[in-house]
PDB file of C-alpha atoms and ligand atoms in Angstrom:
ATOM      1  CA  MET A   8      -7.197  26.299   2.836  1.00 65.00           C
ATOM      2  CA  VAL A   9      -4.180  25.304   0.761  1.00 76.00           C
ATOM      3  CA  GLU A  10      -4.824  24.615  -2.927  1.00 86.00           C
ATOM      4  CA  ARG A  11      -3.436  21.216  -3.867  1.00 95.00           C
ATOM      5  CA  LYS A  12      -2.820  20.740  -7.589  1.00 96.00           C
ATOM      6  CA  PRO A  13      -4.167  17.323  -8.600  1.00 98.00           C
ATOM      7  CA  ILE A  14      -1.511  14.879  -9.777  1.00 98.00           C
ATOM      8  CA  ILE A  15      -2.310  12.029 -12.166  1.00 98.00           C
ATOM      9  CA  VAL A  16       0.472   9.538 -12.841  1.00 98.00           C
ATOM     10  CA  GLY A  17       0.342   6.560 -15.178  1.00 98.00           C
ATOM     11  CA  ASN A  18       2.222   3.496 -13.958  1.00 98.00           C
ATOM     12  CA  TRP A  19       2.981   1.356 -16.992  1.00 98.00           C
ATOM     13  CA  LYS A  20       4.527  -1.478 -14.967  1.00 98.00           C
ATOM     14  CA  MET A  21       6.254  -4.051 -17.243  1.00 98.00           C
ATOM     15  CA  TYR A  22       4.412  -3.041 -20.408  1.00 98.00           C
ATOM     16  CA  LYS A  23       5.347  -1.358 -23.701  1.00 98.00           C
ATOM     17  CA  THR A  24       8.300  -1.501 -26.022  1.00 98.00           C
ATOM     18  CA  ILE A  25      10.158   1.621 -27.106  1.00 98.00           C
ATOM     19  CA  SER A  26       8.087   2.017 -30.249  1.00 98.00           C
ATOM     20  CA  GLU A  27       4.820   1.490 -28.350  1.00 98.00           C
ATOM     21  CA  THR A  28       6.005   4.118 -25.870  1.00 98.00           C
ATOM     22  CA  ARG A  29       6.550   6.625 -28.679  1.00 98.00           C
ATOM     23  CA  THR A  30       3.125   6.010 -30.219  1.00 98.00           C
ATOM     24  CA  THR A  31       1.194   6.174 -26.942  1.00 98.00           C
ATOM     25  CA  LEU A  32       2.998   9.244 -25.626  1.00 98.00           C
ATOM     26  CA  SER A  33       2.686  11.208 -28.873  1.00 98.00           C
ATOM     27  CA  ALA A  34      -1.067  10.669 -28.724  1.00 98.00           C
ATOM     28  CA  LEU A  35      -1.241  11.471 -24.997  1.00 98.00           C
ATOM     29  CA  ARG A  36       0.810  14.625 -25.455  1.00 98.00           C
ATOM     30  CA  ALA A  37      -1.643  15.916 -28.048  1.00 98.00           C
ATOM     31  CA  ALA A  38      -4.679  14.906 -25.987  1.00 98.00           C
ATOM     32  CA  VAL A  39      -3.652  16.788 -22.831  1.00 98.00           C
ATOM     33  CA  GLN A  40      -1.757  19.724 -24.298  1.00 97.00           C
ATOM     34  CA  ASP A  41      -4.307  22.282 -23.057  1.00 96.00           C
ATOM     35  CA  VAL A  42      -4.314  21.021 -19.470  1.00 97.00           C
ATOM     36  CA  ASP A  43      -2.505  23.206 -16.971  1.00 95.00           C
ATOM     37  CA  SER A  44      -4.520  22.689 -13.799  1.00 96.00           C
ATOM     38  CA  VAL A  45      -3.396  19.070 -13.374  1.00 98.00           C
ATOM     39  CA  GLU A  46       0.135  17.731 -12.940  1.00 98.00           C
ATOM     40  CA  ILE A  47       0.576  14.745 -15.268  1.00 98.00           C
ATOM     41  CA  GLY A  48       3.251  12.063 -15.153  1.00 98.00           C
ATOM     42  CA  ILE A  49       4.088   8.793 -16.864  1.00 98.00           C
ATOM     43  CA  ALA A  50       6.236   5.998 -15.459  1.00 98.00           C
ATOM     44  CA  PRO A  51       7.361   3.796 -18.363  1.00 98.00           C
ATOM     45  CA  PRO A  52       9.763   0.878 -17.964  1.00 98.00           C
ATOM     46  CA  PHE A  53      13.438   1.910 -17.704  1.00 98.00           C
ATOM     47  CA  THR A  54      14.136   0.804 -21.276  1.00 98.00           C
ATOM     48  CA  SER A  55      11.643   3.386 -22.565  1.00 98.00           C
ATOM     49  CA  LEU A  56      12.795   6.362 -20.487  1.00 98.00           C
ATOM     50  CA  ALA A  57      15.063   7.853 -23.138  1.00 98.00           C
ATOM     51  CA  ALA A  58      12.437   7.611 -25.875  1.00 98.00           C
ATOM     52  CA  ALA A  59       9.765   8.953 -23.527  1.00 98.00           C
ATOM     53  CA  ALA A  60      11.961  11.920 -22.566  1.00 98.00           C
ATOM     54  CA  GLU A  61      12.371  12.721 -26.258  1.00 98.00           C
ATOM     55  CA  VAL A  62       8.655  12.546 -27.049  1.00 98.00           C
ATOM     56  CA  LEU A  63       7.672  14.496 -23.923  1.00 98.00           C
ATOM     57  CA  SER A  64      10.331  17.194 -24.218  1.00 97.00           C
ATOM     58  CA  GLY A  65       8.742  20.630 -23.759  1.00 97.00           C
ATOM     59  CA  SER A  66       5.354  19.123 -22.878  1.00 98.00           C
ATOM     60  CA  ASN A  67       3.247  19.323 -19.709  1.00 98.00           C
ATOM     61  CA  ILE A  68       3.869  15.627 -18.932  1.00 98.00           C
ATOM     62  CA  SER A  69       6.580  14.672 -16.451  1.00 98.00           C
ATOM     63  CA  LEU A  70       8.637  11.539 -16.526  1.00 98.00           C
ATOM     64  CA  ALA A  71       8.564   9.174 -13.554  1.00 98.00           C
ATOM     65  CA  ALA A  72      10.502   6.039 -12.614  1.00 98.00           C
ATOM     66  CA  GLN A  73       8.772   2.948 -11.243  1.00 98.00           C
ATOM     67  CA  ASN A  74      11.580   2.225  -8.794  1.00 98.00           C
ATOM     68  CA  MET A  75      14.949   3.584  -7.731  1.00 98.00           C
ATOM     69  CA  HIS A  76      17.983   2.514  -5.726  1.00 98.00           C
ATOM     70  CA  TYR A  77      18.919   4.548  -2.631  1.00 97.00           C
ATOM     71  CA  GLY A  78      22.616   4.864  -3.519  1.00 98.00           C
ATOM     72  CA  ASP A  79      24.161   7.221  -6.068  1.00 97.00           C
ATOM     73  CA  ALA A  80      26.384   4.584  -7.698  1.00 98.00           C
ATOM     74  CA  GLY A  81      27.963   1.278  -6.782  1.00 98.00           C
ATOM     75  CA  ALA A  82      28.138  -2.462  -7.272  1.00 98.00           C
ATOM     76  CA  PHE A  83      24.383  -3.087  -7.302  1.00 97.00           C
ATOM     77  CA  THR A  84      23.659  -5.272 -10.313  1.00 98.00           C
ATOM     78  CA  GLY A  85      20.336  -4.533 -11.929  1.00 97.00           C
ATOM     79  CA  GLU A  86      19.681  -1.286 -10.084  1.00 98.00           C
ATOM     80  CA  VAL A  87      19.292   2.323 -11.227  1.00 98.00           C
ATOM     81  CA  SER A  88      20.179   5.382  -9.121  1.00 98.00           C
ATOM     82  CA  ALA A  89      18.656   8.814  -8.617  1.00 98.00           C
ATOM     83  CA  PRO A  90      21.454  10.656 -10.458  1.00 98.00           C
ATOM     84  CA  MET A  91      21.011   8.277 -13.420  1.00 98.00           C
ATOM     85  CA  LEU A  92      17.280   8.913 -13.449  1.00 98.00           C
ATOM     86  CA  LEU A  93      17.797  12.665 -13.299  1.00 98.00           C
ATOM     87  CA  ASP A  94      20.200  12.336 -16.208  1.00 98.00           C
ATOM     88  CA  ALA A  95      17.455  10.526 -18.156  1.00 98.00           C
ATOM     89  CA  GLY A  96      14.979  13.346 -17.519  1.00 98.00           C
ATOM     90  CA  VAL A  97      13.075  11.761 -14.659  1.00 98.00           C
ATOM     91  CA  THR A  98      11.519  14.067 -12.044  1.00 98.00           C
ATOM     92  CA  HIS A  99       9.284  11.678 -10.040  1.00 98.00           C
ATOM     93  CA  ALA A 100       9.731   8.131  -8.686  1.00 98.00           C
ATOM     94  CA  ILE A 101       7.102   5.626  -7.552  1.00 98.00           C
ATOM     95  CA  LEU A 102       8.509   4.026  -4.388  1.00 98.00           C
ATOM     96  CA  GLY A 103       7.281   1.103  -2.319  1.00 98.00           C
ATOM     97  CA  HIS A 104       4.614  -0.021  -4.779  1.00 98.00           C
ATOM     98  CA  SER A 105       2.786  -3.051  -3.391  1.00 97.00           C
ATOM     99  CA  GLU A 106       4.147  -5.186  -6.250  1.00 97.00           C
ATOM    100  CA  ARG A 107       7.704  -4.237  -5.182  1.00 98.00           C
ATOM    101  CA  ARG A 108       6.839  -5.065  -1.581  1.00 97.00           C
ATOM    102  CA  GLU A 109       5.201  -8.379  -2.458  1.00 96.00           C
ATOM    103  CA  TYR A 110       7.356  -9.809  -5.271  1.00 97.00           C
ATOM    104  CA  PHE A 111      10.721  -8.170  -4.557  1.00 97.00           C
ATOM    105  CA  GLY A 112      10.748  -8.186  -0.779  1.00 97.00           C
ATOM    106  CA  GLU A 113      10.867  -4.431  -0.267  1.00 98.00           C
ATOM    107  CA  THR A 114      10.594  -3.511   3.408  1.00 97.00           C
ATOM    108  CA  ASP A 115       9.638  -0.242   5.077  1.00 96.00           C
ATOM    109  CA  ASP A 116      13.313   0.302   5.979  1.00 96.00           C
ATOM    110  CA  LEU A 117      14.446  -0.084   2.384  1.00 96.00           C
ATOM    111  CA  ILE A 118      11.639   2.165   1.166  1.00 97.00           C
ATOM    112  CA  ALA A 119      12.611   4.764   3.805  1.00 95.00           C
ATOM    113  CA  SER A 120      16.142   4.874   2.331  1.00 95.00           C
ATOM    114  CA  LYS A 121      14.722   5.315  -1.159  1.00 96.00           C
ATOM    115  CA  VAL A 122      12.359   8.117  -0.129  1.00 95.00           C
ATOM    116  CA  LYS A 123      15.240   9.919   1.573  1.00 94.00           C
ATOM    117  CA  ALA A 124      17.523   9.501  -1.455  1.00 95.00           C
ATOM    118  CA  ALA A 125      14.814  10.759  -3.816  1.00 96.00           C
ATOM    119  CA  LEU A 126      14.252  13.901  -1.738  1.00 94.00           C
ATOM    120  CA  GLU A 127      17.992  14.551  -1.425  1.00 94.00           C
ATOM    121  CA  ASN A 128      18.327  14.325  -5.199  1.00 96.00           C
ATOM    122  CA  GLY A 129      15.346  16.536  -5.956  1.00 95.00           C
ATOM    123  CA  ILE A 130      13.153  13.710  -7.239  1.00 97.00           C
ATOM    124  CA  VAL A 131       9.501  13.752  -6.147  1.00 97.00           C
ATOM    125  CA  PRO A 132       8.846  10.503  -4.259  1.00 97.00           C
ATOM    126  CA  ILE A 133       5.441   8.911  -4.765  1.00 98.00           C
ATOM    127  CA  LEU A 134       5.219   6.696  -1.705  1.00 98.00           C
ATOM    128  CA  CYS A 135       2.698   3.856  -2.064  1.00 98.00           C
ATOM    129  CA  VAL A 136       0.827   2.394   0.888  1.00 98.00           C
ATOM    130  CA  GLY A 137      -2.182   0.114   1.144  1.00 98.00           C
ATOM    131  CA  GLU A 138      -3.741  -2.923   2.780  1.00 97.00           C
ATOM    132  CA  THR A 139      -4.629  -6.393   1.481  1.00 95.00           C
ATOM    133  CA  GLN A 140      -8.159  -7.781   1.386  1.00 93.00           C
ATOM    134  CA  VAL A 141      -7.431  -9.965   4.424  1.00 94.00           C
ATOM    135  CA  GLN A 142      -6.111  -6.988   6.388  1.00 96.00           C
ATOM    136  CA  ARG A 143      -9.168  -4.912   5.489  1.00 94.00           C
ATOM    137  CA  GLU A 144     -11.508  -7.679   6.589  1.00 93.00           C
ATOM    138  CA  ALA A 145      -9.584  -7.999   9.869  1.00 96.00           C
ATOM    139  CA  ASP A 146     -10.073  -4.259  10.440  1.00 96.00           C
ATOM    140  CA  GLU A 147      -6.352  -3.603  10.130  1.00 97.00           C
ATOM    141  CA  THR A 148      -6.452  -0.995   7.350  1.00 97.00           C
ATOM    142  CA  VAL A 149      -5.539   1.933   9.579  1.00 97.00           C
ATOM    143  CA  SER A 150      -2.736   0.175  11.432  1.00 97.00           C
ATOM    144  CA  VAL A 151      -1.226  -1.202   8.201  1.00 98.00           C
ATOM    145  CA  VAL A 152      -1.299   2.108   6.370  1.00 98.00           C
ATOM    146  CA  THR A 153      -0.034   4.218   9.270  1.00 97.00           C
ATOM    147  CA  GLY A 154       2.658   1.602   9.976  1.00 97.00           C
ATOM    148  CA  GLN A 155       3.846   1.818   6.355  1.00 97.00           C
ATOM    149  CA  LEU A 156       3.882   5.620   6.544  1.00 96.00           C
ATOM    150  CA  SER A 157       5.837   5.850   9.778  1.00 94.00           C
ATOM    151  CA  GLY A 158       8.228   3.150   8.537  1.00 95.00           C
ATOM    152  CA  ALA A 159       8.927   4.881   5.237  1.00 94.00           C
ATOM    153  CA  LEU A 160       9.173   8.378   6.691  1.00 92.00           C
ATOM    154  CA  SER A 161      11.152   7.478   9.797  1.00 82.00           C
ATOM    155  CA  GLU A 162      14.350   9.116   8.589  1.00 75.00           C
ATOM    156  CA  LEU A 163      12.747  12.438   7.755  1.00 81.00           C
ATOM    157  CA  ARG A 164      11.504  15.553   9.443  1.00 73.00           C
ATOM    158  CA  GLY A 165       8.600  17.699   8.226  1.00 65.00           C
ATOM    159  CA  ALA A 166      10.892  20.288   6.690  1.00 64.00           C
ATOM    160  CA  ASP A 167      12.492  17.662   4.432  1.00 74.00           C
ATOM    161  CA  LEU A 168       9.251  16.506   2.936  1.00 78.00           C
ATOM    162  CA  GLY A 169       8.406  19.384   0.645  1.00 76.00           C
ATOM    163  CA  THR A 170       7.502  17.462  -2.478  1.00 90.00           C
ATOM    164  CA  LEU A 171       6.419  14.072  -1.095  1.00 94.00           C
ATOM    165  CA  VAL A 172       3.313  12.542  -2.665  1.00 97.00           C
ATOM    166  CA  VAL A 173       1.542   9.597  -1.009  1.00 98.00           C
ATOM    167  CA  ALA A 174      -0.443   7.090  -3.061  1.00 98.00           C
ATOM    168  CA  TYR A 175      -3.080   5.120  -1.200  1.00 98.00           C
ATOM    169  CA  GLU A 176      -3.521   1.890  -3.140  1.00 97.00           C
ATOM    170  CA  PRO A 177      -5.642  -0.788  -1.497  1.00 97.00           C
ATOM    171  CA  ILE A 178      -4.023  -3.974  -2.804  1.00 95.00           C
ATOM    172  CA  TRP A 179      -7.389  -5.652  -3.329  1.00 93.00           C
ATOM    173  CA  ALA A 180      -8.272  -2.918  -5.820  1.00 92.00           C
ATOM    174  CA  ILE A 181      -5.099  -3.096  -7.936  1.00 91.00           C
ATOM    175  CA  GLY A 182      -5.676  -4.634 -11.342  1.00 86.00           C
ATOM    176  CA  THR A 183      -8.809  -6.390 -10.102  1.00 88.00           C
ATOM    177  CA  GLY A 184     -11.507  -4.075 -11.404  1.00 84.00           C
ATOM    178  CA  LEU A 185     -12.635  -3.650  -7.786  1.00 85.00           C
ATOM    179  CA  THR A 186     -12.380   0.011  -6.840  1.00 86.00           C
ATOM    180  CA  ALA A 187     -12.664   1.381  -3.340  1.00 89.00           C
ATOM    181  CA  THR A 188     -15.862   3.412  -3.164  1.00 94.00           C
ATOM    182  CA  PRO A 189     -15.237   7.164  -2.998  1.00 96.00           C
ATOM    183  CA  GLU A 190     -16.311   7.032   0.670  1.00 96.00           C
ATOM    184  CA  GLN A 191     -13.956   4.144   1.500  1.00 95.00           C
ATOM    185  CA  ALA A 192     -11.066   5.921  -0.196  1.00 97.00           C
ATOM    186  CA  GLN A 193     -11.832   9.316   1.348  1.00 98.00           C
ATOM    187  CA  GLN A 194     -11.953   7.745   4.799  1.00 97.00           C
ATOM    188  CA  VAL A 195      -8.414   6.361   4.483  1.00 98.00           C
ATOM    189  CA  HIS A 196      -7.098   9.523   2.811  1.00 98.00           C
ATOM    190  CA  GLU A 197      -8.345  11.602   5.719  1.00 98.00           C
ATOM    191  CA  ILE A 198      -6.654   9.231   8.166  1.00 98.00           C
ATOM    192  CA  ILE A 199      -3.408   9.510   6.189  1.00 98.00           C
ATOM    193  CA  ARG A 200      -3.537  13.315   6.252  1.00 97.00           C
ATOM    194  CA  ASP A 201      -4.269  13.388   9.997  1.00 97.00           C
ATOM    195  CA  PHE A 202      -1.487  10.907  10.672  1.00 96.00           C
ATOM    196  CA  ILE A 203       1.030  12.950   8.643  1.00 94.00           C
ATOM    197  CA  GLY A 204      -0.155  15.998  10.569  1.00 93.00           C
ATOM    198  CA  ASP A 205       0.641  14.308  13.881  1.00 91.00           C
ATOM    199  CA  LEU A 206       3.959  13.001  12.565  1.00 88.00           C
ATOM    200  CA  LEU A 207       5.259  16.018  10.681  1.00 86.00           C
ATOM    201  CA  GLY A 208       3.013  18.960  11.414  1.00 88.00           C
ATOM    202  CA  GLY A 209      -0.194  20.495  10.105  1.00 91.00           C
ATOM    203  CA  VAL A 210       1.439  22.579   7.383  1.00 89.00           C
ATOM    204  CA  VAL A 211       3.039  19.528   5.767  1.00 89.00           C
ATOM    205  CA  ALA A 212      -0.243  17.616   6.022  1.00 94.00           C
ATOM    206  CA  GLU A 213      -2.299  20.407   4.443  1.00 94.00           C
ATOM    207  CA  ARG A 214       0.100  20.616   1.511  1.00 94.00           C
ATOM    208  CA  LEU A 215       0.544  16.864   1.058  1.00 96.00           C
ATOM    209  CA  ARG A 216      -1.013  15.442  -2.088  1.00 97.00           C
ATOM    210  CA  ILE A 217      -2.544  12.002  -1.635  1.00 98.00           C
ATOM    211  CA  GLN A 218      -3.320   9.995  -4.758  1.00 98.00           C
ATOM    212  CA  TYR A 219      -5.763   7.132  -4.895  1.00 97.00           C
ATOM    213  CA  GLY A 220      -4.783   4.059  -6.923  1.00 97.00           C
ATOM    214  CA  GLY A 221      -6.553   0.799  -7.702  1.00 95.00           C
ATOM    215  CA  SER A 222      -8.639   0.255 -10.832  1.00 94.00           C
ATOM    216  CA  VAL A 223      -9.067   3.961 -11.559  1.00 96.00           C
ATOM    217  CA  LYS A 224     -10.890   4.267 -14.894  1.00 96.00           C
ATOM    218  CA  PRO A 225     -12.433   7.113 -16.891  1.00 97.00           C
ATOM    219  CA  ASP A 226     -15.867   6.259 -15.505  1.00 96.00           C
ATOM    220  CA  ASN A 227     -14.965   6.288 -11.796  1.00 96.00           C
ATOM    221  CA  ALA A 228     -12.239   8.953 -11.746  1.00 97.00           C
ATOM    222  CA  ALA A 229     -14.408  12.061 -11.347  1.00 97.00           C
ATOM    223  CA  GLU A 230     -16.267  10.681  -8.360  1.00 97.00           C
ATOM    224  CA  LEU A 231     -13.068   9.618  -6.600  1.00 97.00           C
ATOM    225  CA  LEU A 232     -11.271  12.863  -7.368  1.00 97.00           C
ATOM    226  CA  ALA A 233     -14.172  14.919  -6.055  1.00 97.00           C
ATOM    227  CA  GLN A 234     -13.442  13.728  -2.516  1.00 97.00           C
ATOM    228  CA  LEU A 235     -11.926  16.310  -0.193  1.00 97.00           C
ATOM    229  CA  ASP A 236      -8.681  14.456   0.526  1.00 98.00           C
ATOM    230  CA  ILE A 237      -8.156  12.745  -2.841  1.00 98.00           C
ATOM    231  CA  ASP A 238      -5.670  14.870  -4.754  1.00 98.00           C
ATOM    232  CA  GLY A 239      -4.953  12.700  -7.747  1.00 98.00           C
ATOM    233  CA  ALA A 240      -4.642   9.184  -9.031  1.00 98.00           C
ATOM    234  CA  LEU A 241      -1.971   6.588  -9.677  1.00 98.00           C
ATOM    235  CA  VAL A 242      -3.292   4.714 -12.691  1.00 98.00           C
ATOM    236  CA  GLY A 243      -2.095   1.311 -13.861  1.00 97.00           C
ATOM    237  CA  GLY A 244      -4.102  -0.533 -16.508  1.00 97.00           C
ATOM    238  CA  ALA A 245      -6.063   2.473 -17.732  1.00 97.00           C
ATOM    239  CA  SER A 246      -2.867   4.468 -18.301  1.00 98.00           C
ATOM    240  CA  LEU A 247      -1.687   2.161 -21.096  1.00 98.00           C
ATOM    241  CA  ASP A 248      -4.222   3.684 -23.452  1.00 98.00           C
ATOM    242  CA  SER A 249      -3.754   7.384 -24.226  1.00 98.00           C
ATOM    243  CA  GLU A 250      -7.474   8.026 -24.611  1.00 97.00           C
ATOM    244  CA  SER A 251      -8.440   6.549 -21.281  1.00 98.00           C
ATOM    245  CA  LEU A 252      -5.606   8.288 -19.432  1.00 98.00           C
ATOM    246  CA  SER A 253      -6.498  11.571 -21.077  1.00 98.00           C
ATOM    247  CA  ALA A 254     -10.128  11.087 -20.000  1.00 98.00           C
ATOM    248  CA  ILE A 255      -8.955  10.602 -16.401  1.00 98.00           C
ATOM    249  CA  VAL A 256      -6.803  13.739 -16.614  1.00 98.00           C
ATOM    250  CA  HIS A 257      -9.771  15.704 -17.915  1.00 96.00           C
ATOM    251  CA  ALA A 258     -11.955  14.314 -15.111  1.00 95.00           C
ATOM    252  CA  ALA A 259      -9.429  15.766 -12.637  1.00 93.00           C
TER     253      ALA A 259
HETATM  254  P1  PGA Y 317      -4.487  -0.502 -11.669  1.00 68.99           P
HETATM  255  O1  PGA Y 317      -3.029  -0.337 -10.986  1.00 68.99           O
HETATM  256  O2  PGA Y 317      -4.950   0.902 -12.023  1.00 68.99           O
HETATM  257  O3  PGA Y 317      -4.261  -1.363 -12.861  1.00 68.99           O
HETATM  258  O4  PGA Y 317      -5.372  -1.112 -10.652  1.00 68.99           O
HETATM  259  C1  PGA Y 317      -2.736   0.714 -10.113  1.00 68.99           C
HETATM  260  C2  PGA Y 317      -1.304   0.609  -9.631  1.00 68.99           C
HETATM  261  O5  PGA Y 317      -0.832  -0.515  -9.390  1.00 68.99           O
HETATM  262  O6  PGA Y 317      -0.600   1.643  -9.474  1.00 68.99           O
END
């Protein structure tokens, strides 16, 4: 069996000023400095990337973007490209987060272009998928999640996908305090891995890291991360505090 290194990424969303970024990341850096069995990342707002890169320089914490444009440069007001992110020290990008899909109209086609651009530029894409409460109750979880995966990966072949990370984030669990049970999450993670296997081959699927996201906290992280197909966590609220994120990293 392939060893998959767990990956914990903090998604700060639209929180923290530059000075708050410095304070939180200095504390986090110290709290996780001994960890080498877990890949750790932080996605601050764009305005904090430069400060974060400075504080995290030479550490075991990677810098992630919360979004990215698919082009390298151009007349796209308000957007940031992969080469710009690389220049700022970014190595990972969260793509297709449910908040981007819901509030900013991101479609599977757009997300597919972003995933492709990230891979071409050597940025690790963290592709988010997940169903709403209504979809879960209508028994549509599997069709929604596999539809999002095939939509976002349509332009790629297995060989291109080396570094891809998938984050399964049931929308009803994001920021609500409701977490999927470890069994509920594992069930969907296994379906995702099987689906990727059918789409892109067994080797890609075995290597693929699948994060769970949605109200991950220090007290539920260990149980979730113990599941066979859960290879990490994408953490929103609990990542804003260095102690709670460090506790989640140590649980992994
Ligand atoms: P949450 O957010 O941990 O606050 O639920 C997760 C996410 O949106 O990535």
